[in-house]
Amino acid sequence: MKVKRFTTLLVSGVLAASMLVGCGGINKNETVATLDGQEIKLGVANFAARLQQAEADDFYRAYFGDDVWSSDLYNNGTTMEDNTKNSVIEMIENLYILQNHMADYDVTLTDDETAKIAEVAAQFMADNDDKAINALGATEDIVKEYLTLVTVQSKMRAAIVADADTNVSDADANTSAYSYVNVSKTSYKDAEGNTQEYTDEEKTELADTVQKFHDAAADTTLDTAADEYGYTVSTGTFSSDNTTLDEEVLNALEGLKSEGELSDVVETDNYYYVLRLDEITDADATEEHRQEIISQRQSDLYNEVLQGWKDDAEWVLKDKVWDKVTFDNLFTTTVESTETTETTESSTTDNAVTENTEAVEGTESVQ
């Protein structure tokens, strides 16, 4: 069977359903949850779950095989199917809560947006045969409702984050550039490329060698000394709120006050470092960091507002109904050859496929 690939942004490519076990035989009108007494129907939640499963099948199956959805990949006591379903049902709760608060931000759907949703939903239904539609549990009304929800989510997020503080000081945004050499304290590669652990005597010799390297770098340049000692010079950037560098490394970098200044040998649990400050302000990296700060503030505000609404709402999930949703098909993505895309062969289906792209304006991926 053929299934047009459907995302919240577009209908692009095709999904071929294979290994059919069930036929999506659920009661789409059954209530899967209530939100402040509002009945949430199983049809939309099931469609969202099967869609997310279908879009992930190619990647997961390539690495973990066809039984991926019944596997406990994260060793947390739940299967991938259950992990995905947990994520989807939380998404569904968020979508309906956002829809119920549209008036708080004067959010509405335009006539053009409503018409586009209807157009894409109708095209989706027309592009796929009965078996494919049944496998996803889709109806035109379900597809329209799902698209409406994610369109509302996108517009609500834009309205909420518009209130975020976008004023980031130069000091907060400042990002510096540096070069460094790091040398493992614990192991090395021998001539055959095998990893060998240092003996205690070799560790003492290594510490002396790194110190001599540092002194040579101070007398010449970091790059010249690295060539002499067979080390590699790498580059990076850092800001005051960096959370990825070792504390000892960040402290040493922040202690460098002039461009070209070299640090002392910095020792962490596993490495020796020799650091050089290249630019106090890297303009490109600083602007990128400024946008990252703004983006984080926007995300924090959006999550705070949404969580506040969730805390005030009464969401009741009917577990026995949600348990009826199972990933009883596997899907394979195939794409037709066009001026910008090449034909991709499917290894699990002989179905001929074609590509149709339909943009859904004003929507974004919902995680």
Short mmCIF file of C-alpha atoms in Angstrom, two decimals:
data_model
loop_
_atom_site.label_atom_id
_atom_site.label_comp_id
_atom_site.label_asym_id
_atom_site.label_seq_id
_atom_site.Cartn_x
_atom_site.Cartn_y
_atom_site.Cartn_z
CA MET A 1 0.00 0.00 0.00
CA LYS A 2 1.09 3.59 -0.53
CA VAL A 3 0.95 6.37 2.03
CA LYS A 4 1.86 9.95 1.22
CA ARG A 5 4.36 11.23 3.77
CA PHE A 6 2.58 13.83 5.88
CA THR A 7 4.24 16.26 8.28
CA THR A 8 3.06 19.37 10.03
CA LEU A 9 4.99 21.44 7.54
CA LEU A 10 4.30 19.67 4.26
CA VAL A 11 3.21 16.61 2.41
CA SER A 12 6.45 15.45 0.82
CA GLY A 13 7.58 12.05 -0.43
CA VAL A 14 5.74 8.84 0.21
CA LEU A 15 5.47 6.19 2.89
CA ALA A 16 4.85 2.60 1.88
CA ALA A 17 3.26 0.53 4.63
CA SER A 18 4.54 -3.02 4.91
CA MET A 19 4.18 -6.02 7.23
CA LEU A 20 0.50 -5.30 7.87
CA VAL A 21 -0.66 -7.03 11.03
CA GLY A 22 -3.70 -4.99 12.02
CA CYS A 23 -5.89 -2.66 10.03
CA GLY A 24 -6.22 0.37 12.28
CA GLY A 25 -9.45 -1.09 13.65
CA ILE A 26 -10.02 1.37 16.47
CA ASN A 27 -13.10 3.35 17.38
CA LYS A 28 -12.00 6.80 16.25
CA ASN A 29 -14.86 8.47 18.12
CA GLU A 30 -13.99 6.85 21.44
CA THR A 31 -12.86 9.29 24.14
CA VAL A 32 -9.18 8.84 24.93
CA ALA A 33 -8.92 11.72 27.43
CA THR A 34 -10.83 14.64 28.88
CA LEU A 35 -9.58 18.19 29.28
CA ASP A 36 -11.66 20.13 31.79
CA GLY A 37 -14.56 17.94 30.74
CA GLN A 38 -13.88 18.36 27.00
CA GLU A 39 -13.76 14.98 25.28
CA ILE A 40 -10.60 14.29 23.28
CA LYS A 41 -11.25 11.71 20.60
CA LEU A 42 -9.00 8.73 19.98
CA GLY A 43 -8.94 9.30 16.21
CA VAL A 44 -6.71 12.39 16.29
CA ALA A 45 -4.40 10.98 18.98
CA ASN A 46 -4.05 7.69 17.11
CA PHE A 47 -3.32 9.48 13.81
CA ALA A 48 -0.63 11.62 15.48
CA ALA A 49 1.01 8.54 17.00
CA ARG A 50 0.97 6.47 13.81
CA LEU A 51 2.26 9.45 11.83
CA GLN A 52 5.18 9.96 14.18
CA GLN A 53 5.95 6.25 14.07
CA ALA A 54 5.84 6.23 10.27
CA GLU A 55 8.16 9.22 9.98
CA ALA A 56 10.72 7.56 12.28
CA ASP A 57 10.58 4.05 10.85
CA ASP A 58 13.32 4.40 8.23
CA PHE A 59 15.87 5.76 10.70
CA TYR A 60 15.12 3.44 13.59
CA ARG A 61 14.81 0.29 11.50
CA ALA A 62 18.10 1.00 9.71
CA TYR A 63 19.92 0.94 13.05
CA PHE A 64 17.83 -1.32 15.26
CA GLY A 65 15.87 -3.65 12.97
CA ASP A 66 12.20 -4.33 12.41
CA ASP A 67 11.47 -5.10 16.07
CA VAL A 68 12.58 -1.62 17.18
CA TRP A 69 9.17 -0.60 18.50
CA SER A 70 8.98 -3.56 20.87
CA SER A 71 12.55 -3.01 22.10
CA ASP A 72 13.64 -1.23 25.27
CA LEU A 73 16.36 0.83 23.55
CA TYR A 74 16.86 3.27 26.42
CA ASN A 75 16.83 0.64 29.16
CA ASN A 76 14.12 2.52 31.04
CA GLY A 77 11.70 -0.38 31.26
CA THR A 78 9.46 0.77 28.41
CA THR A 79 9.40 -0.04 24.71
CA MET A 80 10.05 2.45 21.94
CA GLU A 81 6.37 2.24 21.08
CA ASP A 82 5.41 3.25 24.61
CA ASN A 83 8.04 6.00 24.70
CA THR A 84 6.68 7.45 21.47
CA LYS A 85 3.08 7.14 22.58
CA ASN A 86 3.89 8.90 25.87
CA SER A 87 5.42 11.77 23.93
CA VAL A 88 2.51 11.96 21.50
CA ILE A 89 -0.22 11.98 24.13
CA GLU A 90 1.56 14.80 25.97
CA MET A 91 1.74 16.67 22.66
CA ILE A 92 -2.00 16.13 22.17
CA GLU A 93 -2.69 17.55 25.65
CA ASN A 94 -0.54 20.60 24.84
CA LEU A 95 -2.24 21.17 21.49
CA TYR A 96 -5.75 21.18 22.92
CA ILE A 97 -4.73 23.39 25.85
CA LEU A 98 -3.21 25.91 23.45
CA GLN A 99 -6.34 25.82 21.31
CA ASN A 100 -8.48 26.52 24.40
CA HIS A 101 -6.40 29.61 25.22
CA MET A 102 -6.41 31.23 21.78
CA ALA A 103 -8.51 34.12 23.07
CA ASP A 104 -5.84 34.95 25.68
CA TYR A 105 -3.58 36.12 22.86
CA ASP A 106 -6.24 37.10 20.32
CA VAL A 107 -5.14 34.25 18.06
CA THR A 108 -7.48 33.21 15.26
CA LEU A 109 -7.18 31.29 12.02
CA THR A 110 -7.60 33.31 8.85
CA ASP A 111 -9.93 32.21 6.09
CA ASP A 112 -6.89 31.47 3.93
CA GLU A 113 -5.36 29.25 6.61
CA THR A 114 -8.59 27.35 7.11
CA ALA A 115 -8.96 26.88 3.36
CA LYS A 116 -5.36 25.69 3.05
CA ILE A 117 -5.86 23.15 5.84
CA ALA A 118 -8.95 21.80 4.11
CA GLU A 119 -7.14 21.66 0.77
CA VAL A 120 -4.17 19.73 2.13
CA ALA A 121 -6.37 17.34 4.11
CA ALA A 122 -8.47 16.57 1.03
CA GLN A 123 -5.36 16.06 -1.09
CA PHE A 124 -3.88 13.76 1.52
CA MET A 125 -6.97 11.58 1.46
CA ALA A 126 -7.09 11.55 -2.35
CA ASP A 127 -3.41 10.63 -2.71
CA ASN A 128 -3.62 7.46 -0.63
CA ASP A 129 -5.48 4.22 -1.12
CA ASP A 130 -7.95 2.74 1.35
CA LYS A 131 -5.42 0.38 2.95
CA ALA A 132 -2.95 3.19 3.58
CA ILE A 133 -5.61 5.45 5.06
CA ASN A 134 -6.81 2.60 7.25
CA ALA A 135 -3.29 1.84 8.48
CA LEU A 136 -2.89 5.42 9.70
CA GLY A 137 -6.43 5.60 11.03
CA ALA A 138 -7.01 8.73 8.96
CA THR A 139 -10.21 10.45 7.90
CA GLU A 140 -10.44 13.83 6.24
CA ASP A 141 -11.92 15.34 9.40
CA ILE A 142 -9.14 13.86 11.54
CA VAL A 143 -6.44 15.20 9.24
CA LYS A 144 -8.09 18.64 9.23
CA GLU A 145 -8.34 18.68 13.01
CA TYR A 146 -4.72 17.62 13.41
CA LEU A 147 -3.55 20.31 10.98
CA THR A 148 -5.73 22.88 12.71
CA LEU A 149 -4.20 22.03 16.07
CA VAL A 150 -0.60 22.34 14.91
CA THR A 151 -1.38 25.56 13.03
CA VAL A 152 -2.86 27.00 16.21
CA GLN A 153 0.17 25.80 18.16
CA SER A 154 2.51 27.65 15.82
CA LYS A 155 0.52 30.87 16.02
CA MET A 156 0.16 30.63 19.78
CA ARG A 157 3.87 30.11 20.25
CA ALA A 158 4.63 33.15 18.09
CA ALA A 159 2.20 35.23 20.12
CA ILE A 160 3.58 34.07 23.46
CA VAL A 161 7.27 34.49 22.64
CA ALA A 162 6.63 37.99 21.31
CA ASP A 163 6.66 39.04 24.98
CA ALA A 164 10.14 37.61 25.62
CA ASP A 165 12.98 40.01 26.46
CA THR A 166 15.20 40.28 23.37
CA ASN A 167 17.59 42.84 24.85
CA VAL A 168 20.88 40.99 25.39
CA SER A 169 23.83 43.05 26.59
CA ASP A 170 27.16 42.90 24.78
CA ALA A 171 28.74 41.51 27.95
CA ASP A 172 26.22 38.66 28.18
CA ALA A 173 26.55 37.85 24.49
CA ASN A 174 30.32 38.17 24.25
CA THR A 175 32.01 35.07 22.89
CA SER A 176 35.77 34.70 22.59
CA ALA A 177 37.85 32.55 20.26
CA TYR A 178 40.73 30.39 21.38
CA SER A 179 43.15 27.71 20.21
CA TYR A 180 44.29 24.76 22.24
CA VAL A 181 46.26 21.56 22.43
CA ASN A 182 44.96 18.77 24.62
CA VAL A 183 46.93 15.65 25.52
CA SER A 184 45.42 12.56 27.10
CA LYS A 185 46.79 11.77 30.55
CA THR A 186 45.59 8.18 30.53
CA SER A 187 46.26 6.50 27.18
CA TYR A 188 47.90 6.78 23.76
CA LYS A 189 47.89 5.04 20.39
CA ASP A 190 50.80 2.74 19.62
CA ALA A 191 52.37 2.27 16.18
CA GLU A 192 49.67 -0.25 15.23
CA GLY A 193 46.88 2.11 16.25
CA ASN A 194 46.02 0.21 19.41
CA THR A 195 45.10 2.07 22.60
CA GLN A 196 47.65 1.64 25.37
CA GLU A 197 47.41 2.79 28.98
CA TYR A 198 50.24 4.88 30.40
CA THR A 199 52.29 3.37 33.21
CA ASP A 200 52.95 5.51 36.29
CA GLU A 201 56.48 6.17 35.06
CA GLU A 202 55.19 7.17 31.62
CA LYS A 203 52.67 9.51 33.22
CA THR A 204 55.48 11.32 35.01
CA GLU A 205 57.44 11.61 31.76
CA LEU A 206 54.32 12.85 29.97
CA ALA A 207 53.80 15.64 32.48
CA ASP A 208 57.39 16.79 31.90
CA THR A 209 56.93 16.60 28.12
CA VAL A 210 53.75 18.70 28.19
CA GLN A 211 55.49 21.31 30.33
CA LYS A 212 58.37 21.46 27.86
CA PHE A 213 55.85 21.80 25.04
CA HIS A 214 54.23 24.71 26.85
CA ASP A 215 57.59 26.44 27.31
CA ALA A 216 58.40 25.95 23.64
CA ALA A 217 55.03 27.43 22.69
CA ALA A 218 55.71 30.43 24.89
CA ASP A 219 59.08 30.96 23.18
CA THR A 220 57.73 30.50 19.64
CA THR A 221 54.05 29.95 18.86
CA LEU A 222 51.51 27.32 19.81
CA ASP A 223 51.38 26.10 16.20
CA THR A 224 55.16 25.89 15.81
CA ALA A 225 55.58 23.98 19.07
CA ALA A 226 52.71 21.65 18.18
CA ASP A 227 54.41 20.75 14.90
CA GLU A 228 57.63 20.03 16.77
CA TYR A 229 55.97 17.80 19.36
CA GLY A 230 53.51 16.10 17.02
CA TYR A 231 50.44 17.61 18.66
CA THR A 232 47.31 18.96 16.99
CA VAL A 233 46.07 22.52 17.45
CA SER A 234 42.29 22.82 17.65
CA THR A 235 40.07 25.89 17.91
CA GLY A 236 36.93 26.79 19.76
CA THR A 237 34.84 29.56 21.23
CA PHE A 238 33.63 30.21 24.77
CA SER A 239 31.36 32.54 26.68
CA SER A 240 30.90 33.16 30.37
CA ASP A 241 27.85 30.88 30.57
CA ASN A 242 29.58 27.93 28.87
CA THR A 243 28.46 24.59 30.29
CA THR A 244 30.41 22.18 28.10
CA LEU A 245 34.02 22.98 28.97
CA ASP A 246 35.71 21.52 32.01
CA GLU A 247 35.66 24.01 34.87
CA GLU A 248 39.46 24.14 34.95
CA VAL A 249 39.61 24.96 31.23
CA LEU A 250 36.93 27.67 31.41
CA ASN A 251 38.58 29.28 34.42
CA ALA A 252 41.92 29.33 32.63
CA LEU A 253 40.39 30.85 29.49
CA GLU A 254 38.63 33.55 31.48
CA GLY A 255 41.96 34.36 33.09
CA LEU A 256 43.52 35.26 29.73
CA LYS A 257 43.19 39.01 29.20
CA SER A 258 45.01 39.79 25.95
CA GLU A 259 44.89 38.28 22.49
CA GLY A 260 47.74 35.86 21.88
CA GLU A 261 48.20 35.22 25.60
CA LEU A 262 49.06 31.63 26.52
CA SER A 263 47.77 29.80 29.58
CA ASP A 264 49.81 27.70 31.95
CA VAL A 265 49.42 23.94 31.57
CA VAL A 266 45.85 23.16 32.64
CA GLU A 267 45.18 19.74 34.12
CA THR A 268 41.78 18.04 34.20
CA ASP A 269 40.94 14.49 35.19
CA ASN A 270 41.82 13.10 31.77
CA TYR A 271 43.76 15.73 29.83
CA TYR A 272 46.48 18.34 29.85
CA TYR A 273 45.59 21.56 28.04
CA VAL A 274 47.61 24.46 26.72
CA LEU A 275 45.32 27.32 25.69
CA ARG A 276 45.74 30.52 23.69
CA LEU A 277 43.27 33.43 23.54
CA ASP A 278 42.84 34.38 19.88
CA GLU A 279 40.03 36.96 19.94
CA ILE A 280 38.47 38.63 22.95
CA THR A 281 35.33 39.12 20.87
CA ASP A 282 34.55 36.85 17.96
CA ALA A 283 31.90 38.92 16.17
CA ASP A 284 30.13 36.06 14.40
CA ALA A 285 30.15 33.78 17.43
CA THR A 286 28.98 36.62 19.66
CA GLU A 287 25.98 37.36 17.44
CA GLU A 288 25.16 33.65 17.27
CA HIS A 289 25.31 33.47 21.07
CA ARG A 290 23.06 36.53 21.34
CA GLN A 291 20.43 34.78 19.21
CA GLU A 292 20.80 31.60 21.26
CA ILE A 293 20.12 33.57 24.45
CA ILE A 294 17.04 35.16 22.89
CA SER A 295 15.84 31.78 21.62
CA GLN A 296 16.28 30.24 25.06
CA ARG A 297 14.35 33.08 26.68
CA GLN A 298 11.55 32.57 24.18
CA SER A 299 11.44 28.83 24.80
CA ASP A 300 11.49 29.35 28.56
CA LEU A 301 8.62 31.83 28.37
CA TYR A 302 6.57 29.58 26.08
CA ASN A 303 7.09 26.56 28.35
CA GLU A 304 6.30 28.62 31.45
CA VAL A 305 3.02 29.91 30.04
CA LEU A 306 2.00 26.51 28.71
CA GLN A 307 2.90 24.77 31.97
CA GLY A 308 0.86 27.31 33.92
CA TRP A 309 -2.20 26.50 31.82
CA LYS A 310 -1.54 22.77 32.24
CA ASP A 311 -1.26 23.14 36.01
CA ASP A 312 -4.66 24.83 36.10
CA ALA A 313 -6.32 22.31 33.78
CA GLU A 314 -7.71 18.86 34.55
CA TRP A 315 -6.40 16.32 32.05
CA VAL A 316 -7.61 12.74 32.51
CA LEU A 317 -6.14 10.08 30.22
CA LYS A 318 -8.12 6.88 29.70
CA ASP A 319 -5.24 4.42 29.73
CA LYS A 320 -7.25 1.42 28.54
CA VAL A 321 -8.37 3.35 25.46
CA TRP A 322 -4.88 4.67 24.70
CA ASP A 323 -3.53 1.12 25.04
CA LYS A 324 -5.54 0.20 21.94
CA VAL A 325 -3.13 2.23 19.78
CA THR A 326 -0.39 -0.08 18.52
CA PHE A 327 2.29 0.25 15.87
CA ASP A 328 1.07 -2.74 13.88
CA ASN A 329 2.60 -1.62 10.56
CA LEU A 330 6.10 -0.64 9.49
CA PHE A 331 6.67 2.11 6.94
CA THR A 332 9.35 2.79 4.34
CA THR A 333 9.92 6.18 2.74
CA THR A 334 10.46 6.42 -1.01
CA VAL A 335 10.88 9.51 -3.16
CA GLU A 336 10.37 10.07 -6.89
CA SER A 337 13.05 11.48 -9.18
CA THR A 338 12.61 15.22 -9.89
CA GLU A 339 14.90 18.07 -10.86
CA THR A 340 15.99 18.39 -7.25
CA THR A 341 15.50 14.88 -5.86
CA GLU A 342 16.65 11.43 -6.88
CA THR A 343 14.72 8.18 -6.87
CA THR A 344 15.15 6.15 -3.71
CA GLU A 345 14.50 2.40 -3.85
CA SER A 346 12.52 0.79 -1.05
CA SER A 347 13.83 -2.53 0.21
CA THR A 348 10.52 -3.65 1.70
CA THR A 349 7.94 -2.84 -0.95
CA ASP A 350 7.52 -3.02 -4.72
CA ASN A 351 4.96 -0.22 -4.77
CA ALA A 352 5.56 2.54 -7.30
CA VAL A 353 5.54 5.93 -5.55
CA THR A 354 5.31 9.56 -6.52
CA GLU A 355 6.05 12.76 -4.71
CA ASN A 356 3.63 15.58 -4.07
CA THR A 357 4.57 18.64 -2.03
CA GLU A 358 1.94 20.76 -0.38
CA ALA A 359 3.07 23.50 1.99
CA VAL A 360 0.93 24.18 5.02
CA GLU A 361 1.60 27.79 5.85
CA GLY A 362 1.86 28.85 9.45
CA THR A 363 2.62 25.44 10.93
CA GLU A 364 5.72 24.00 12.48
CA SER A 365 6.94 20.69 13.80
CA VAL A 366 5.46 19.87 17.18
CA GLN A 367 7.75 17.98 19.52
#
